[in-house]
GROMACS .gro file of C-alpha atoms in nm:
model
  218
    1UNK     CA    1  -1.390  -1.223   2.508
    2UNK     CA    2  -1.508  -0.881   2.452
    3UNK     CA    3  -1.219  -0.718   2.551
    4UNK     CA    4  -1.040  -0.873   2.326
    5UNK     CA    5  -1.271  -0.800   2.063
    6UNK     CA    6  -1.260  -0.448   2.131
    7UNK     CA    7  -0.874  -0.436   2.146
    8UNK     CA    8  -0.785  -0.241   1.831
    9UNK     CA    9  -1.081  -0.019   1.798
   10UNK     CA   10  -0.986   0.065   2.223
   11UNK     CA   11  -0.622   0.144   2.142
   12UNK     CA   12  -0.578   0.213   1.856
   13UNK     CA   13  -0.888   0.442   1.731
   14UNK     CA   14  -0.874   0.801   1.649
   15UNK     CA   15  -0.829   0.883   2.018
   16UNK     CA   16  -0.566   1.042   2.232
   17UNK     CA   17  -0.495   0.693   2.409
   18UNK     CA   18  -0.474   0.549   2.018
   19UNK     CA   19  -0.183   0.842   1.962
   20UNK     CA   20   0.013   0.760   2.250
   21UNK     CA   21   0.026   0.362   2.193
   22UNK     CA   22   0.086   0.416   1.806
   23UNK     CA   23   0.349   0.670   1.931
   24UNK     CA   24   0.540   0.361   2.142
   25UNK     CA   25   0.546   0.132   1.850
   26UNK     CA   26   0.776   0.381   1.665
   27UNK     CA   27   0.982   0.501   1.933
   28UNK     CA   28   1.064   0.110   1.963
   29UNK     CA   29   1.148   0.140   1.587
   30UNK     CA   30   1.352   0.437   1.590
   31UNK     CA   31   1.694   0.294   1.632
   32UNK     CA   32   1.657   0.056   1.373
   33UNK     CA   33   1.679   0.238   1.015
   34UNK     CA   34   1.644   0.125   0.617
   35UNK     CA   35   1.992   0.028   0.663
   36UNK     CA   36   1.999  -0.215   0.916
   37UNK     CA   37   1.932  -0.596   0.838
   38UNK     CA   38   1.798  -0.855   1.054
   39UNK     CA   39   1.820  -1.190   0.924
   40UNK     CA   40   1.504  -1.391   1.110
   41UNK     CA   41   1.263  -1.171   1.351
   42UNK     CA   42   1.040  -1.352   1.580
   43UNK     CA   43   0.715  -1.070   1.789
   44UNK     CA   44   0.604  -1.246   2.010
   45UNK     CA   45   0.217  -1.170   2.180
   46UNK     CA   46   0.197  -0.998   1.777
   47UNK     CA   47  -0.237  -0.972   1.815
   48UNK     CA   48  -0.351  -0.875   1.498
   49UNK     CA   49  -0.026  -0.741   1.347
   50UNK     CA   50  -0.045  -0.392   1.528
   51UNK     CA   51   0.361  -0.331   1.550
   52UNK     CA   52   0.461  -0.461   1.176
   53UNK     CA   53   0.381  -0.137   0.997
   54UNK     CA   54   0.629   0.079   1.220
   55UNK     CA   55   0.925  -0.146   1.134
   56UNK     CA   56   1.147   0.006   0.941
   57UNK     CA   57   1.457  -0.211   0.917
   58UNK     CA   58   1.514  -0.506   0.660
   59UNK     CA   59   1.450  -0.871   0.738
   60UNK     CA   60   1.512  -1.180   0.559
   61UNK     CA   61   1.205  -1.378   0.752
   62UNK     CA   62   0.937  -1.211   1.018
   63UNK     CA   63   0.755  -1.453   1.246
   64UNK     CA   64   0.447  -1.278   1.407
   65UNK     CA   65   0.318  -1.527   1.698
   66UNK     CA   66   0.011  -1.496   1.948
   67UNK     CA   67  -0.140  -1.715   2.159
   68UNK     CA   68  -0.526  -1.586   2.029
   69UNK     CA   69  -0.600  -1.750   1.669
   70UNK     CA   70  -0.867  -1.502   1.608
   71UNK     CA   71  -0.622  -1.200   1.611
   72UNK     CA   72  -0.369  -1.380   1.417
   73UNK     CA   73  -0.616  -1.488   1.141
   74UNK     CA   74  -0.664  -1.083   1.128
   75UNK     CA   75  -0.297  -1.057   1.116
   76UNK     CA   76  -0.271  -1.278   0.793
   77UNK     CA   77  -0.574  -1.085   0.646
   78UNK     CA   78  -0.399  -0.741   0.710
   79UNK     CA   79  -0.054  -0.856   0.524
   80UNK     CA   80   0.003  -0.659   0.269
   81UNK     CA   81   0.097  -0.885  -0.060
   82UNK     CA   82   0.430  -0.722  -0.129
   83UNK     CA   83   0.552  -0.917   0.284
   84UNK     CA   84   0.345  -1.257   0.207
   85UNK     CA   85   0.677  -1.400   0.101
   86UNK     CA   86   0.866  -1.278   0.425
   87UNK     CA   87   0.610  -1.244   0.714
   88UNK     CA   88   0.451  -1.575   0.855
   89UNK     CA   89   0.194  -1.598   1.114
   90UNK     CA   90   0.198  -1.910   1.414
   91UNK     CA   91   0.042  -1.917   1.697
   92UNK     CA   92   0.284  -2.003   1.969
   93UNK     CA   93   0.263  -1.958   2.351
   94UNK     CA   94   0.511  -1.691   2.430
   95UNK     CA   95   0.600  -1.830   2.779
   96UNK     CA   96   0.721  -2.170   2.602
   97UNK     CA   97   0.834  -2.106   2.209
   98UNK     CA   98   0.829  -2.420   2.013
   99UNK     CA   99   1.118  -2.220   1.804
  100UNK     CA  100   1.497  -2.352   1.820
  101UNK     CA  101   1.802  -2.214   2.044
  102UNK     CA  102   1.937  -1.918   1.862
  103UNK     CA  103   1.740  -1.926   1.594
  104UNK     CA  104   1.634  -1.540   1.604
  105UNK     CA  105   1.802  -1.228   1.502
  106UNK     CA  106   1.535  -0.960   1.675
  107UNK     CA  107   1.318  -1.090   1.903
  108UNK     CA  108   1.006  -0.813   1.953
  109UNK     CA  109   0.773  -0.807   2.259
  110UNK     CA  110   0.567  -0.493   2.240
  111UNK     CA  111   0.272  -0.455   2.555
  112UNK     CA  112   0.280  -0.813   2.598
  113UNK     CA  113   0.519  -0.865   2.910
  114UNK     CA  114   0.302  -0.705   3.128
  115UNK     CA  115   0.066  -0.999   3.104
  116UNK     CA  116   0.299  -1.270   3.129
  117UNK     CA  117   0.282  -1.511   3.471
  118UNK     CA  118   0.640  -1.543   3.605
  119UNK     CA  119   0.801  -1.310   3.344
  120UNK     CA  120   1.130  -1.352   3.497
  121UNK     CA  121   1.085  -1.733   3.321
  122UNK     CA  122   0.939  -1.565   3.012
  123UNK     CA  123   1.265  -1.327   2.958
  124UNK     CA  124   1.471  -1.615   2.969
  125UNK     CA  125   1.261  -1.794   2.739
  126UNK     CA  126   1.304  -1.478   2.489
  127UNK     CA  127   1.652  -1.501   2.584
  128UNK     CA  128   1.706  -1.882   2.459
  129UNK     CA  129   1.564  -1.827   2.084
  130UNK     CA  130   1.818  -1.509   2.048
  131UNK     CA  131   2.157  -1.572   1.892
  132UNK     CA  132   2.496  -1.416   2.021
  133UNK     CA  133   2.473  -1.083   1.881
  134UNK     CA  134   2.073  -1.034   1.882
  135UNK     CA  135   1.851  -0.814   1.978
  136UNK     CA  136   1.533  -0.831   2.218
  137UNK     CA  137   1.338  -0.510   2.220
  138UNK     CA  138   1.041  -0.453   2.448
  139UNK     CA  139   0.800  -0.171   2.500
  140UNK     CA  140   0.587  -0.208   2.794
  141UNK     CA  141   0.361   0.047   2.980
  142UNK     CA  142   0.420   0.236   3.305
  143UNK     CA  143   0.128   0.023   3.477
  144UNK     CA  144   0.049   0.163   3.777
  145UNK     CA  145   0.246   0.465   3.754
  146UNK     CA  146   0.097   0.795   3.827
  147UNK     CA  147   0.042   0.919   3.483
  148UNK     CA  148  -0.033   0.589   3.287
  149UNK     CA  149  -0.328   0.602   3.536
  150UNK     CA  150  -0.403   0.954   3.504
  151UNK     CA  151  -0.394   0.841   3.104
  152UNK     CA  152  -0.656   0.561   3.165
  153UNK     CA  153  -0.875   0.770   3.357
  154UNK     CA  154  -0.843   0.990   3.090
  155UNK     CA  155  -0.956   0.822   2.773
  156UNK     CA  156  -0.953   0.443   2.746
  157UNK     CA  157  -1.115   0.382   3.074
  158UNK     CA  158  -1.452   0.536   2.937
  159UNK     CA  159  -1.451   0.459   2.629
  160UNK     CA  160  -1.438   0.082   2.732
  161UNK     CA  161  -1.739   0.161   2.970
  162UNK     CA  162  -1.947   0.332   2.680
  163UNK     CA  163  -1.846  -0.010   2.548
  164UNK     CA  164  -2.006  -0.180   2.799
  165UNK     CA  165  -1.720  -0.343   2.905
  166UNK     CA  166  -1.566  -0.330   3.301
  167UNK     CA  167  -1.204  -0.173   3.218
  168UNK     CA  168  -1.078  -0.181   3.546
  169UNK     CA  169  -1.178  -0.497   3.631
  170UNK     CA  170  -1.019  -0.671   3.290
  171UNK     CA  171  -0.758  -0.416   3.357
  172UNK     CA  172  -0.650  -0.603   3.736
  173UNK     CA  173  -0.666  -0.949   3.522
  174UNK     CA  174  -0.448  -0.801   3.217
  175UNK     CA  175  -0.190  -0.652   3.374
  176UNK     CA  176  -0.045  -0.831   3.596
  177UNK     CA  177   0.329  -0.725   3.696
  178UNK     CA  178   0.365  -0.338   3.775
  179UNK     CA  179   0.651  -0.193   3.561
  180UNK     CA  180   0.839  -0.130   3.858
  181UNK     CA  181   0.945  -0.521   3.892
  182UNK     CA  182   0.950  -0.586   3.520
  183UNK     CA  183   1.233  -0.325   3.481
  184UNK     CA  184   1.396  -0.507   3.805
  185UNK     CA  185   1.428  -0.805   3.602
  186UNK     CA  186   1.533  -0.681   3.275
  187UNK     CA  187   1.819  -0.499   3.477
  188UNK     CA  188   1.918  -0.808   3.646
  189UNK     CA  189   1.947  -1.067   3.324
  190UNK     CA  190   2.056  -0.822   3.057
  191UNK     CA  191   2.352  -0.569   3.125
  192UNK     CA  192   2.390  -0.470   2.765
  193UNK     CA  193   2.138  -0.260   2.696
  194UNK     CA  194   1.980   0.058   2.613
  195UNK     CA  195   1.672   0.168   2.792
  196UNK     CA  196   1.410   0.471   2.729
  197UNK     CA  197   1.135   0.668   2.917
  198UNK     CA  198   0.863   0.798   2.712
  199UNK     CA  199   0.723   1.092   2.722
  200UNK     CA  200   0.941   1.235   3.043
  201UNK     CA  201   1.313   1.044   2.937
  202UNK     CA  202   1.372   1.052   3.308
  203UNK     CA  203   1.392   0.690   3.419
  204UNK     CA  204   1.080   0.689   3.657
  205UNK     CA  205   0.797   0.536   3.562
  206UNK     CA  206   0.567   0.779   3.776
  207UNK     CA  207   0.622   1.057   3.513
  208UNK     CA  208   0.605   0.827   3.215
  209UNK     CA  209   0.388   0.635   2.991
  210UNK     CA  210   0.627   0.372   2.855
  211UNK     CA  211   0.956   0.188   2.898
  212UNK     CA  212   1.140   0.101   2.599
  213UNK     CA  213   1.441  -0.126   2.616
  214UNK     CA  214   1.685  -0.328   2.342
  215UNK     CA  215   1.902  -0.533   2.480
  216UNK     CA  216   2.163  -0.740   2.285
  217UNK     CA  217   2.282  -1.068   2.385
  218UNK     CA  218   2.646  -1.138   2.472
   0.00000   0.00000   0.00000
């Protein structure tokens, strides 16, 4: 697909766009420091390995799945030498993990939610694979809030034209659940958590490019 082809060099290019999504992959990183250890990590809807460089924390094992071989073969290209030992790459179908009940430590879903049929299914799905005492962080964007779409219209939108490529149309098949139901759901299976608004902090998505959450499971 040539959107898909074009993912990386569309988001994450020297653009302003490229900033801001770079900029959400270490916000979701920032609470997690040199000193904290995770034992097993699963990212699920990984692409070509886009969120491994911002993670800062230590890990015994890192599981990077995607549903797209292509981007995954990238992935394994990409690994540096000195995380061959610790980082695998599977391609899994994030809505149904072949992984184990509480088999996971971190569980990371960054921009892939948002693309998920029934994602109220999907969360619980995350949910299973956690163990008591996990963490699931997700970063999502504040689709079709008033400056996300003042963002679009901004930079990514014509650059995929110049492209030739029909953003808004692949857009409308991408993305669909607005933020405004994802965050319903996340509120309604997981009280313990921490949410964040990025770049306003105020929780409303109009005024924001991305929600962050972590929650832990109890």
């Amino acid at each position: 697909m040539r959107l898909a082809s074009a993912y990386d060099r569309l988001n994450y290019g020297r653009t302003l766009s490229a900033y801001f999504m770079r900029r959400g992959h270490e916000l979701l990183e920032k609470p997690f420091g040199r000193s904290r250890i995770f034992g097993k990590v699963v990212e699920v809807g990984a692409g070509a390995g886009e969120h491994l460089q911002y993670v800062r924390h230590q890990f015994a094992e890192y599981l990077m799945t995607d549903w797209n071989e292509a981007r995954l073969e990238r992935a394994r290209r990409a690994l540096p030498r000195e995380q061959q030992a610790k980082v695998s790459v599977a391609r899994e179908d994030a809505t149904r993990l072949s992984l184990p009940d509480g088999c996971a430590d971190r569980l990371i879903a960054a921009h892939i939610l948002e693309h998920l049929y029934r994602p109220h299914e999907v969360l619980r799905e995350w949910n299973r694979v956690l163990r008591r005492g996990g963490v699931m962080s997700i970063l999502l964007p504040c689709d079709p809030g008033l400056v996300w779409r003042l963002g679009r219209m901004l930079g990514p939108r014509a650059n995929a034209e110049r492209a030739g490529i029909d953003y808004d149309y692949w857009m409308a098949r991408e993305h669909v659940n607005p933020i405004n139901n994802l965050v319903v759901f996340i509120r309604y299976y997981f009280h313990d958590r921490i949410e964040a608004w990025y770049p306003a902090r105020l929780p409303a998505s109009d005024l924001n490019l991305f929600y962050l959450c972590h929650v832990t499971k109890a």
